[in-house]
Short mmCIF file of C-alpha atoms and ligand atoms in Angstrom, two decimals:
data_model
loop_
_atom_site.label_atom_id
_atom_site.label_comp_id
_atom_site.label_asym_id
_atom_site.label_seq_id
_atom_site.Cartn_x
_atom_site.Cartn_y
_atom_site.Cartn_z
CA MET A 569 0.00 0.00 0.00
CA GLY A 570 1.40 3.40 -0.99
CA LEU A 571 1.81 6.26 1.43
CA CYS A 572 -1.12 8.11 -0.10
CA SER A 573 -3.60 5.27 0.28
CA SER A 574 -2.39 4.61 3.83
CA LEU A 575 -3.05 8.22 4.71
CA LEU A 576 -6.44 8.08 3.03
CA LEU A 577 -7.30 4.96 5.01
CA LEU A 578 -6.17 6.58 8.25
CA TYR A 579 -8.25 9.62 7.39
CA MET A 580 -11.33 7.48 6.77
CA VAL A 581 -10.83 5.57 9.99
CA LEU A 582 -10.52 8.83 11.86
CA VAL A 583 -13.57 10.35 10.26
CA CYS A 584 -15.55 7.24 11.16
CA PHE A 585 -14.25 7.37 14.70
CA VAL A 586 -15.06 11.03 15.01
CA ASN A 587 -18.51 10.65 13.46
CA ASP A 588 -19.28 7.74 15.71
CA VAL A 589 -18.16 9.19 18.93
CA LEU A 590 -18.14 12.88 18.47
CA SER A 591 -21.14 14.05 16.54
CA GLY A 592 -23.50 16.12 18.62
CA ARG A 593 -27.18 16.67 18.31
CA THR A 594 -29.18 19.86 18.69
CA SER A 595 -32.77 18.88 19.19
CA SER A 596 -35.40 20.56 17.06
CA PHE A 597 -38.16 19.67 19.50
CA THR A 598 -40.68 22.47 19.94
CA ARG A 599 -42.52 22.41 23.16
CA SER A 600 -45.95 23.48 24.25
CA GLU A 601 -45.60 25.09 27.59
CA TRP A 602 -47.10 27.49 30.05
CA PRO A 603 -45.87 31.08 30.13
CA SER A 604 -42.94 31.67 32.47
CA THR A 605 -44.86 33.45 35.18
CA ASP A 606 -44.92 32.55 38.84
CA ILE A 607 -47.87 30.70 40.31
CA PRO A 608 -50.13 33.15 42.22
CA LEU A 609 -49.68 33.04 45.98
CA ASP A 610 -53.26 31.91 46.61
CA ASN A 611 -52.84 28.82 44.39
CA GLU A 612 -53.26 25.41 46.03
CA ALA A 613 -49.62 24.59 45.14
CA PHE A 614 -48.66 26.94 47.99
CA VAL A 615 -51.37 25.92 50.44
CA VAL A 616 -50.66 26.74 54.08
CA PRO A 617 -51.48 23.76 56.34
CA ASP A 618 -54.56 24.25 58.52
CA GLY A 619 -54.42 25.31 62.12
CA TYR A 620 -52.55 27.70 64.37
CA ASN A 621 -48.77 27.65 63.91
CA ALA A 622 -48.85 24.37 61.94
CA PRO A 623 -45.43 23.30 60.62
CA GLN A 624 -44.98 24.20 56.96
CA GLN A 625 -42.24 24.09 54.30
CA VAL A 626 -41.09 20.71 55.58
CA HIS A 627 -37.93 19.41 53.89
CA ILE A 628 -35.19 16.97 54.68
CA THR A 629 -31.57 16.54 53.64
CA GLN A 630 -28.83 14.04 54.43
CA GLY A 631 -27.53 14.69 57.95
CA ASP A 632 -24.16 12.94 57.99
CA TYR A 633 -21.43 11.63 55.69
CA ASP A 634 -22.79 8.13 55.06
CA GLY A 635 -26.59 8.34 55.08
CA LYS A 636 -27.52 7.23 58.62
CA ALA A 637 -28.88 10.65 59.55
CA VAL A 638 -31.25 13.28 58.19
CA ILE A 639 -31.73 16.94 58.99
CA ILE A 640 -35.45 17.74 59.16
CA SER A 641 -36.39 21.40 58.64
CA TRP A 642 -39.67 23.33 58.77
CA VAL A 643 -41.14 26.73 59.52
CA THR A 644 -43.71 27.86 62.07
CA GLU A 645 -45.22 31.27 61.41
CA SER A 646 -46.66 32.58 64.68
CA GLU A 647 -44.38 31.39 67.46
CA PRO A 648 -41.35 29.15 67.85
CA GLY A 649 -43.33 26.26 69.32
CA THR A 650 -41.25 23.12 69.58
CA SER A 651 -38.22 22.05 67.54
CA GLU A 652 -38.65 18.39 68.47
CA VAL A 653 -39.05 15.55 66.01
CA TRP A 654 -40.76 12.34 67.12
CA TYR A 655 -39.87 9.38 64.94
CA GLY A 656 -39.74 5.62 64.64
CA ALA A 657 -39.83 2.70 62.23
CA VAL A 658 -43.41 1.73 63.08
CA GLU A 659 -46.24 3.81 61.65
CA HIS A 660 -48.08 6.00 64.20
CA GLU A 661 -45.70 4.93 66.97
CA PHE A 662 -43.07 7.54 67.44
CA GLU A 663 -40.76 5.91 69.94
CA HIS A 664 -37.82 8.28 69.63
CA LYS A 665 -37.40 11.98 70.06
CA ALA A 666 -34.74 14.30 68.67
CA GLU A 667 -34.32 17.88 69.80
CA GLY A 668 -33.67 20.57 67.18
CA LYS A 669 -33.15 24.31 67.21
CA ASN A 670 -34.86 27.25 65.60
CA THR A 671 -33.62 30.41 64.03
CA ASN A 672 -35.15 33.46 62.33
CA TYR A 673 -33.94 36.40 60.29
CA THR A 674 -35.01 39.67 58.80
CA PHE A 675 -34.32 40.78 55.24
CA TYR A 676 -34.96 44.49 54.80
CA ASN A 677 -38.68 44.74 55.68
CA TYR A 678 -39.35 40.99 55.63
CA LYS A 679 -39.38 39.04 58.87
CA SER A 680 -39.11 35.27 58.60
CA GLY A 681 -41.07 32.72 60.59
CA TYR A 682 -39.29 30.38 63.00
CA ILE A 683 -37.10 28.07 60.99
CA HIS A 684 -36.48 24.74 62.68
CA HIS A 685 -33.64 22.31 61.98
CA CYS A 686 -33.44 18.98 63.75
CA LEU A 687 -30.76 16.35 63.26
CA VAL A 688 -32.09 12.81 63.50
CA ASP A 689 -29.17 10.41 63.58
CA GLY A 690 -28.19 6.86 64.45
CA LEU A 691 -30.70 5.51 61.92
CA GLU A 692 -30.65 2.04 60.38
CA TYR A 693 -29.95 1.67 56.66
CA ASN A 694 -32.71 0.61 54.27
CA THR A 695 -35.48 1.46 56.69
CA LYS A 696 -38.67 3.44 56.40
CA TYR A 697 -39.02 5.95 59.22
CA TYR A 698 -42.13 7.87 60.17
CA TYR A 699 -41.83 11.26 61.79
CA ARG A 700 -44.07 13.82 63.45
CA ILE A 701 -43.44 17.54 63.97
CA GLY A 702 -45.49 20.26 65.66
CA THR A 703 -47.89 19.82 68.55
CA GLY A 704 -51.48 18.91 69.33
CA ALA A 705 -54.08 19.18 66.59
CA THR A 706 -51.69 20.86 64.16
CA ALA A 707 -48.93 18.22 64.40
CA ARG A 708 -48.04 16.75 60.99
CA GLU A 709 -46.72 13.34 60.01
CA PHE A 710 -44.37 12.33 57.19
CA TRP A 711 -41.97 9.50 56.36
CA PHE A 712 -38.68 8.85 54.59
CA GLN A 713 -36.62 5.86 53.56
CA THR A 714 -32.96 5.59 54.56
CA PRO A 715 -30.52 4.56 51.80
CA PRO A 716 -28.78 1.18 51.59
CA GLU A 717 -25.46 0.82 53.36
CA ILE A 718 -22.43 2.21 51.53
CA ASP A 719 -21.53 -0.53 49.05
CA PRO A 720 -20.05 -0.48 45.54
CA ASP A 721 -23.01 -2.39 44.13
CA ALA A 722 -25.78 -0.66 46.08
CA PRO A 723 -28.39 0.44 43.53
CA TYR A 724 -29.87 3.91 43.90
CA ILE A 725 -31.88 6.42 41.88
CA PHE A 726 -31.03 10.11 41.97
CA GLY A 727 -33.05 12.87 40.38
CA ILE A 728 -31.27 15.99 39.19
CA ILE A 729 -33.15 19.28 39.19
CA GLY A 730 -31.86 22.81 38.70
CA ASP A 731 -33.07 26.41 38.58
CA LEU A 732 -36.56 25.39 39.66
CA GLY A 733 -38.35 28.59 40.68
CA GLN A 734 -42.12 28.57 41.19
CA THR A 735 -43.98 28.76 37.88
CA PHE A 736 -46.42 26.22 36.47
CA ASN A 737 -43.44 24.83 34.56
CA SER A 738 -41.62 24.38 37.89
CA LEU A 739 -44.62 22.48 39.23
CA SER A 740 -44.66 20.32 36.10
CA THR A 741 -40.96 19.49 36.56
CA LEU A 742 -41.54 18.60 40.20
CA GLU A 743 -44.54 16.41 39.43
CA HIS A 744 -42.76 14.65 36.58
CA TYR A 745 -39.81 13.98 38.85
CA MET A 746 -42.10 12.55 41.52
CA GLN A 747 -43.36 9.95 39.03
CA THR A 748 -39.89 8.60 38.24
CA GLY A 749 -39.16 6.68 41.42
CA GLY A 750 -36.16 8.90 42.21
CA GLN A 751 -35.00 8.46 45.81
CA THR A 752 -32.95 11.61 46.39
CA VAL A 753 -32.76 14.92 44.56
CA LEU A 754 -29.42 16.43 43.62
CA PHE A 755 -30.39 20.07 43.36
CA VAL A 756 -27.92 22.14 41.34
CA GLY A 757 -28.78 25.62 42.60
CA ASP A 758 -31.20 28.57 42.13
CA LEU A 759 -34.11 27.59 44.32
CA SER A 760 -36.94 30.08 44.74
CA TYR A 761 -36.07 33.09 42.56
CA ALA A 762 -37.47 35.25 45.39
CA ASP A 763 -34.79 37.77 44.43
CA ARG A 764 -36.84 38.62 41.32
CA TYR A 765 -39.32 40.39 43.61
CA GLU A 766 -39.13 43.85 45.12
CA TYR A 767 -36.80 43.75 48.14
CA ASN A 768 -36.08 40.03 47.37
CA ASP A 769 -39.42 39.30 49.01
CA GLY A 770 -39.04 36.52 51.59
CA VAL A 771 -42.70 35.63 51.10
CA ARG A 772 -41.57 33.91 47.88
CA TRP A 773 -39.00 31.88 49.83
CA ASP A 774 -41.89 30.70 52.01
CA SER A 775 -44.12 29.82 49.06
CA TRP A 776 -41.25 27.87 47.46
CA GLY A 777 -40.79 25.90 50.66
CA ARG A 778 -44.46 24.94 50.51
CA LEU A 779 -44.25 24.10 46.79
CA ILE A 780 -41.51 21.49 47.15
CA GLU A 781 -42.77 19.98 50.41
CA LYS A 782 -44.66 17.15 48.72
CA SER A 783 -41.30 15.75 47.58
CA ALA A 784 -38.76 17.28 49.96
CA ALA A 785 -40.54 16.20 53.17
CA TYR A 786 -40.26 12.56 52.07
CA GLN A 787 -36.80 12.33 50.55
CA PRO A 788 -33.54 14.24 50.90
CA TRP A 789 -32.75 17.11 48.60
CA ILE A 790 -29.01 17.69 48.39
CA TRP A 791 -28.51 21.45 48.14
CA THR A 792 -26.16 23.43 45.92
CA ALA A 793 -26.21 27.24 46.02
CA GLY A 794 -26.80 29.33 42.88
CA ASN A 795 -26.64 33.03 42.05
CA HIS A 796 -30.34 33.56 42.84
CA ASP A 797 -29.58 32.33 46.35
CA ILE A 798 -26.96 35.00 47.09
CA ASP A 799 -29.42 37.78 48.06
CA PHE A 800 -26.72 40.45 48.25
CA ARG A 801 -28.51 43.81 48.48
CA PRO A 802 -26.25 46.49 49.94
CA ASP A 803 -28.75 49.10 48.75
CA LEU A 804 -31.20 47.63 51.29
CA GLY A 805 -28.55 47.25 53.96
CA GLU A 806 -28.34 43.50 53.30
CA VAL A 807 -24.61 42.99 52.92
CA SER A 808 -24.19 39.39 54.01
CA THR A 809 -24.48 36.73 51.31
CA PHE A 810 -26.77 33.68 51.15
CA LYS A 811 -28.73 34.89 54.20
CA PRO A 812 -32.19 33.41 53.45
CA TYR A 813 -30.65 30.33 51.78
CA MET A 814 -28.39 29.47 54.70
CA HIS A 815 -31.07 30.10 57.32
CA ARG A 816 -33.53 27.86 55.51
CA PHE A 817 -31.49 25.05 53.96
CA ALA A 818 -29.15 23.15 56.23
CA THR A 819 -26.34 20.98 54.85
CA PRO A 820 -24.21 18.35 56.65
CA TYR A 821 -20.98 20.21 55.87
CA VAL A 822 -19.36 19.56 59.25
CA ALA A 823 -19.46 15.80 58.60
CA SER A 824 -17.11 16.26 55.63
CA GLN A 825 -14.78 18.66 57.50
CA SER A 826 -15.89 21.61 55.41
CA SER A 827 -15.71 25.08 56.91
CA SER A 828 -18.83 26.28 55.06
CA PRO A 829 -22.37 25.01 54.42
CA LEU A 830 -21.88 26.04 50.78
CA TRP A 831 -19.46 23.23 49.88
CA TYR A 832 -19.44 19.70 51.30
CA ALA A 833 -19.68 16.04 50.41
CA VAL A 834 -21.97 13.12 51.22
CA ARG A 835 -21.78 9.44 50.45
CA ARG A 836 -25.00 7.66 49.63
CA ALA A 837 -25.38 4.01 48.49
CA SER A 838 -22.66 3.63 45.82
CA ALA A 839 -22.11 7.35 45.20
CA HIS A 840 -19.70 9.93 46.53
CA ILE A 841 -21.28 13.32 45.91
CA ILE A 842 -19.25 16.51 46.07
CA VAL A 843 -21.08 19.83 46.21
CA LEU A 844 -19.19 22.98 45.19
CA SER A 845 -20.06 26.66 45.40
CA SER A 846 -19.62 28.65 42.19
CA TYR A 847 -20.06 31.86 44.21
CA SER A 848 -17.50 31.33 46.95
CA PRO A 849 -13.74 31.73 46.59
CA PHE A 850 -12.22 28.67 44.88
CA VAL A 851 -8.82 29.68 43.53
CA LYS A 852 -5.64 28.13 44.87
CA TYR A 853 -5.18 28.49 48.65
CA THR A 854 -8.82 29.39 49.40
CA PRO A 855 -10.78 27.27 51.93
CA GLN A 856 -12.87 25.64 49.18
CA TRP A 857 -9.72 24.75 47.19
CA PHE A 858 -8.02 23.17 50.23
CA TRP A 859 -11.19 21.33 51.16
CA LEU A 860 -11.76 19.89 47.67
CA ARG A 861 -8.14 18.78 47.39
CA GLY A 862 -8.51 16.87 50.65
CA GLU A 863 -11.94 15.45 49.86
CA LEU A 864 -10.88 14.07 46.48
CA LYS A 865 -7.99 12.24 48.15
CA GLN A 866 -10.48 10.65 50.51
CA VAL A 867 -12.74 9.24 47.82
CA ASN A 868 -12.66 5.45 47.92
CA ARG A 869 -13.89 4.08 44.59
CA GLU A 870 -13.73 0.55 45.97
CA LYS A 871 -16.58 1.56 48.30
CA THR A 872 -18.30 4.35 46.36
CA PRO A 873 -17.45 3.84 42.67
CA TRP A 874 -19.68 6.68 41.44
CA LEU A 875 -17.99 10.05 41.84
CA ILE A 876 -20.39 12.89 41.12
CA VAL A 877 -19.77 16.63 41.38
CA LEU A 878 -22.50 19.27 41.66
CA MET A 879 -22.02 22.96 40.98
CA HIS A 880 -24.23 25.75 39.73
CA VAL A 881 -22.26 27.22 36.81
CA PRO A 882 -21.42 24.75 34.02
CA MET A 883 -17.81 24.40 32.89
CA TYR A 884 -18.85 23.29 29.39
CA ASN A 885 -21.71 25.27 27.92
CA SER A 886 -22.40 26.13 24.30
CA ASN A 887 -25.46 28.26 25.03
CA GLU A 888 -25.17 32.00 24.56
CA ALA A 889 -26.58 32.38 28.08
CA HIS A 890 -23.80 32.47 30.68
CA TYR A 891 -21.20 31.60 28.06
CA MET A 892 -17.72 31.27 29.66
CA GLU A 893 -18.93 31.99 33.21
CA GLY A 894 -17.60 28.59 34.29
CA GLU A 895 -14.12 29.16 32.82
CA ALA A 896 -12.51 30.38 36.03
CA MET A 897 -13.53 27.33 38.01
CA ARG A 898 -12.66 25.06 35.09
CA ALA A 899 -9.14 26.46 35.04
CA VAL A 900 -8.74 25.65 38.73
CA PHE A 901 -10.52 22.30 39.17
CA GLU A 902 -10.71 20.54 35.80
CA SER A 903 -7.33 18.79 36.08
CA TRP A 904 -8.41 17.30 39.41
CA PHE A 905 -11.66 16.02 37.90
CA VAL A 906 -9.66 14.28 35.17
CA HIS A 907 -7.01 12.97 37.55
CA TYR A 908 -9.61 11.49 39.89
CA LYS A 909 -11.79 10.26 37.02
CA VAL A 910 -14.99 11.99 38.11
CA ASP A 911 -17.93 10.26 36.45
CA ILE A 912 -20.33 13.15 35.96
CA VAL A 913 -20.39 16.87 36.74
CA PHE A 914 -23.93 18.22 37.02
CA ALA A 915 -24.61 21.94 36.79
CA GLY A 916 -27.56 24.30 36.28
CA HIS A 917 -27.60 28.06 35.68
CA VAL A 918 -28.24 27.88 31.91
CA HIS A 919 -31.98 27.37 31.43
CA ALA A 920 -31.68 24.57 28.91
CA TYR A 921 -30.36 21.03 28.71
CA GLU A 922 -26.91 20.04 27.44
CA ARG A 923 -24.67 16.97 27.74
CA SER A 924 -21.00 16.76 26.74
CA TYR A 925 -18.80 13.91 25.62
CA ARG A 926 -15.81 13.02 27.77
CA VAL A 927 -13.50 15.93 26.99
CA SER A 928 -10.86 17.91 28.79
CA ASN A 929 -9.00 21.11 28.22
CA ILE A 930 -6.22 20.79 30.73
CA ASN A 931 -3.19 20.92 28.45
CA TYR A 932 -3.22 24.66 28.06
CA ASN A 933 0.25 25.69 26.98
CA ILE A 934 1.03 29.19 25.81
CA THR A 935 4.12 27.99 23.91
CA SER A 936 2.60 25.13 21.95
CA GLY A 937 -0.74 26.87 21.50
CA ASN A 938 -2.79 23.99 22.97
CA ARG A 939 -6.07 25.53 23.97
CA TYR A 940 -8.94 23.37 22.75
CA PRO A 941 -10.97 20.67 24.50
CA VAL A 942 -9.97 17.21 23.32
CA PRO A 943 -11.53 13.78 23.76
CA ASP A 944 -10.30 12.40 27.07
CA LYS A 945 -11.35 9.03 28.46
CA SER A 946 -10.50 10.09 32.01
CA ALA A 947 -12.65 13.21 31.87
CA PRO A 948 -16.14 13.54 33.33
CA VAL A 949 -19.28 13.99 31.28
CA TYR A 950 -20.64 17.50 31.89
CA ILE A 951 -24.40 17.82 32.12
CA THR A 952 -26.36 21.06 32.42
CA VAL A 953 -29.86 20.68 33.84
CA GLY A 954 -30.80 24.32 34.43
CA ASP A 955 -34.18 23.67 32.87
CA GLY A 956 -36.35 23.34 36.00
CA GLY A 957 -38.75 26.03 34.80
CA ASN A 958 -38.27 29.32 36.64
CA GLN A 959 -39.82 32.66 35.66
CA GLU A 960 -36.83 33.81 33.60
CA GLY A 961 -37.84 31.35 30.87
CA LEU A 962 -35.66 29.23 28.61
CA ALA A 963 -32.19 29.95 27.21
CA GLU A 964 -33.14 29.30 23.60
CA ARG A 965 -29.99 30.50 21.87
CA PHE A 966 -27.29 27.87 21.50
CA SER A 967 -24.16 28.72 19.53
CA LYS A 968 -24.97 28.24 15.83
CA LEU A 969 -22.37 25.55 15.33
CA GLN A 970 -22.61 22.87 17.95
CA PRO A 971 -19.11 22.41 19.35
CA ASP A 972 -17.72 18.91 18.98
CA TYR A 973 -17.61 18.41 22.73
CA SER A 974 -21.38 18.84 22.93
CA ALA A 975 -23.34 15.61 22.55
CA TYR A 976 -26.94 16.74 22.96
CA ARG A 977 -28.64 20.02 23.65
CA GLU A 978 -32.21 21.20 23.81
CA ALA A 979 -34.02 24.22 25.22
CA SER A 980 -36.96 22.56 26.97
CA TYR A 981 -37.99 22.22 30.61
CA GLY A 982 -37.22 19.00 32.40
CA HIS A 983 -35.09 17.08 34.87
CA SER A 984 -32.71 14.11 34.81
CA THR A 985 -32.56 10.75 36.54
CA LEU A 986 -29.45 8.72 37.24
CA GLU A 987 -30.05 5.08 38.14
CA LEU A 988 -26.95 3.50 39.63
CA LYS A 989 -27.24 -0.24 38.94
CA ASN A 990 -23.98 -1.57 40.30
CA ARG A 991 -20.28 -0.67 40.31
CA THR A 992 -19.98 -0.68 36.52
CA HIS A 993 -23.30 0.49 35.08
CA ALA A 994 -25.68 3.40 35.49
CA LEU A 995 -28.67 4.40 33.41
CA TYR A 996 -29.04 8.08 32.75
CA HIS A 997 -32.12 9.78 31.35
CA TRP A 998 -33.14 13.34 30.68
CA ASN A 999 -36.89 13.75 31.01
CA ARG A 1000 -38.55 16.54 29.08
CA ASN A 1001 -41.63 17.84 30.91
CA ASP A 1002 -43.82 17.67 27.85
CA ASP A 1003 -43.68 13.92 27.72
CA GLY A 1004 -42.07 12.69 30.93
CA LYS A 1005 -40.29 9.35 30.72
CA HIS A 1006 -42.35 7.76 28.00
CA VAL A 1007 -40.80 9.42 24.98
CA PRO A 1008 -37.10 8.85 24.33
CA THR A 1009 -35.11 12.03 24.82
CA ASP A 1010 -31.48 11.98 25.85
CA HIS A 1011 -30.48 8.77 27.55
CA ILE A 1012 -27.18 6.93 27.87
CA ILE A 1013 -25.59 4.14 29.82
CA PHE A 1014 -22.71 5.27 31.98
CA HIS A 1015 -19.77 2.94 32.43
CA ASN A 1016 -18.11 3.71 35.71
CA GLN A 1017 -14.86 5.63 35.28
CA TYR A 1018 -13.05 3.62 37.92
CA TRP A 1019 -14.31 0.06 37.52
CA ALA A 1020 -15.18 0.02 33.84
CA SER A 1021 -12.07 1.85 32.70
CA ASN A 1022 -9.81 -0.70 34.42
CA ARG A 1023 -11.33 -3.38 32.24
CA ARG A 1024 -11.35 -1.22 29.16
CA ARG A 1025 -7.68 -0.38 29.53
CA ARG A 1026 -6.77 -4.08 29.65
CA SER A 1027 -8.83 -4.98 26.59
CA LEU A 1028 -7.52 -1.98 24.67
CA LYS A 1029 -3.98 -3.23 25.12
CA LYS A 1030 -4.91 -6.64 23.76
CA HIS A 1031 -6.50 -5.64 20.50
CA ARG A 1032 -5.43 -2.18 19.59
CA LYS A 1033 -6.59 -1.33 16.10
CA PHE A 1034 -6.30 2.39 16.13
CA PRO A 1035 -3.24 4.57 16.42
CA GLY A 1036 -2.36 5.52 20.00
CA HIS A 1037 -4.63 7.92 21.84
CA ALA A 1038 -2.17 10.83 21.71
CA SER A 1039 -1.80 10.72 17.95
CA LEU A 1040 -5.54 10.33 17.56
CA ILE A 1041 -6.05 13.50 19.50
CA ALA A 1042 -3.45 15.30 17.41
CA LYS A 1043 -5.20 14.13 14.26
CA TYR A 1044 -8.56 15.14 15.64
CA GLU A 1045 -7.29 18.62 16.31
CA GLU A 1046 -5.96 18.83 12.78
CA LEU A 1047 -9.30 17.82 11.32
CA PHE A 1048 -11.35 20.02 13.59
CA PRO A 1049 -9.19 22.98 14.48
CA VAL A 1050 -12.06 25.20 15.62
CA LEU A 1051 -13.84 23.52 18.47
CA VAL A 1052 -15.26 26.38 20.46
C1 LIG B 1316 -36.42 36.19 66.29
O1 LIG B 1316 -37.52 35.92 67.14
C2 LIG B 1316 -37.41 36.44 68.44
C3 LIG B 1316 -38.58 35.94 69.28
O2 LIG B 1316 -39.81 36.26 68.67
C4 LIG B 1316 -37.36 37.98 68.38
O3 LIG B 1316 -37.21 38.52 69.66
C5 LIG B 1316 -36.18 38.37 67.50
O4 LIG B 1316 -36.15 39.75 67.32
C6 LIG B 1316 -36.24 37.68 66.16
N1 LIG B 1316 -35.00 37.91 65.45
C7 LIG B 1316 -34.96 38.41 64.25
C8 LIG B 1316 -33.62 38.57 63.65
O5 LIG B 1316 -35.96 38.75 63.67
C1 LIG B 1317 4.57 23.64 26.27
O1 LIG B 1317 4.86 23.41 24.91
C2 LIG B 1317 6.23 23.49 24.59
C3 LIG B 1317 6.36 23.42 23.06
O2 LIG B 1317 5.67 22.29 22.55
C4 LIG B 1317 6.97 22.38 25.31
O3 LIG B 1317 8.36 22.46 25.02
C5 LIG B 1317 6.76 22.57 26.81
O4 LIG B 1317 7.37 21.52 27.52
C6 LIG B 1317 5.27 22.61 27.14
N1 LIG B 1317 5.11 22.96 28.54
C7 LIG B 1317 4.45 22.17 29.39
C8 LIG B 1317 4.36 22.67 30.80
O5 LIG B 1317 3.95 21.11 29.06
C1 LIG B 1318 -24.30 -4.36 36.26
O1 LIG B 1318 -25.51 -3.89 35.71
C2 LIG B 1318 -25.61 -4.05 34.31
C3 LIG B 1318 -26.86 -3.36 33.85
O2 LIG B 1318 -27.96 -3.72 34.63
C4 LIG B 1318 -25.55 -5.54 33.97
O3 LIG B 1318 -25.62 -5.71 32.58
C5 LIG B 1318 -24.26 -6.10 34.51
O4 LIG B 1318 -24.22 -7.49 34.27
C6 LIG B 1318 -24.11 -5.82 35.98
N1 LIG B 1318 -22.80 -6.24 36.43
C7 LIG B 1318 -22.60 -6.91 37.56
C8 LIG B 1318 -21.19 -7.25 37.88
O5 LIG B 1318 -23.53 -7.25 38.27
FE1 LIG B 1319 -28.23 30.68 37.94
#
């Protein structure tokens, strides 16, 4: 075979490879949806429970590192009342009592109710617990299910929701999620959008708490902070950041040796989940940087094979909305994500859906000119699920040319589910509100980056047909010089 035909063959092989693995899809789906306006306060979605000082806005989150505790939170409007939780594994018999605390805050002219947080710990795995809060005739009862013990093959279903807000689209997202069988929500930031109201009206934080109660009182929501949760209003004399968010939404940050509720980690079933704050210092030598460096070293993929990172601002985003806002954090943390073989990074912020291929852009070199994302088997998949349905509406404008790192993108409302099956396989599905789970949208099977890649590396060595990875990447760059 002559040199020319060899090169032609190589070219064809590469084009096939690239077409196979690296061709993205921009969905042309057109949705039918409600206008992006908030649900009126007197709507039944925000109903205040009957009776004097009845507990409302009930929500739970994981309370420790490994899933044997929950933090139960709620609000009482008229007086503090009690911060106790009665609970037990037998329905209607609440054998145990845990003692919580309450707090309250003002925000300009808004005065919050009494916000209760109660840690319930020492729970058994895989157990349904019933709990009761409040007193007398206005006491309310709920339940939750503890996760299986930490185990590499423990199956578990996570839902991923972002940028929810409180419109009819938000309600549709919530109700679609509740039909999926998801066991815990990974929430990627921007909760109530109360900051869209005059004086960041706290009344809309309260209504949001009531909106999500039908899910959040029964299963943990793992919180990530977004820009709409900052509530920084120096013009109103409100100069602290995340004041309503941090009063209302507790996180188990102490259990992972974090110094702030805004970044922390939890382990649940077969997953190690790391929550980062896009709006807190993260450059080298900051508390978040030190903490993440330490936490990543502690991840044990033999016990929790699925390594998942949550943040608000996406690092890979080809939408015109918030373009490049994730670059600073990418420059600082991306090489760690590749080194530790993070499986998936979930983000929100952009009000649309997008999924990347496994790519990295960590070889930046001012001398050689390397500056483009390249296919990288060790890199995470980046998924943006900022499409919960808030009042700002959808981010409809994607870059005209879909970058090669982008696998699927669509401006519709929805949420995702991630079903961890065992140490090697997980089923991932993006669910568009308009048709829920019944119509195929974006779905893939994840092969675990730790367990599956060990096997893949061995088999690659045995029957290698393609040129080495490095030269493939070089060729790929030659063929597709403009990636971004
Ligand atoms: C919290 O509630 C107590 C008791 O009602 C009240 O005295 C205090 O002023 C409130 N604090 C804030 C910050 O509103
Ligand atoms: C950057 O690229 C130049 C030229 O290819 C190379 O000599 C140098 O070692 C690279 N620097 C790093 C830190 O990789
Ligand atoms: C893991 O789950 C996948 C998908 O359900 C299945 O095909 C595979 O055989 C399982 N592997 C093990 C080791 O159980
Ligand atoms: Fe945002």
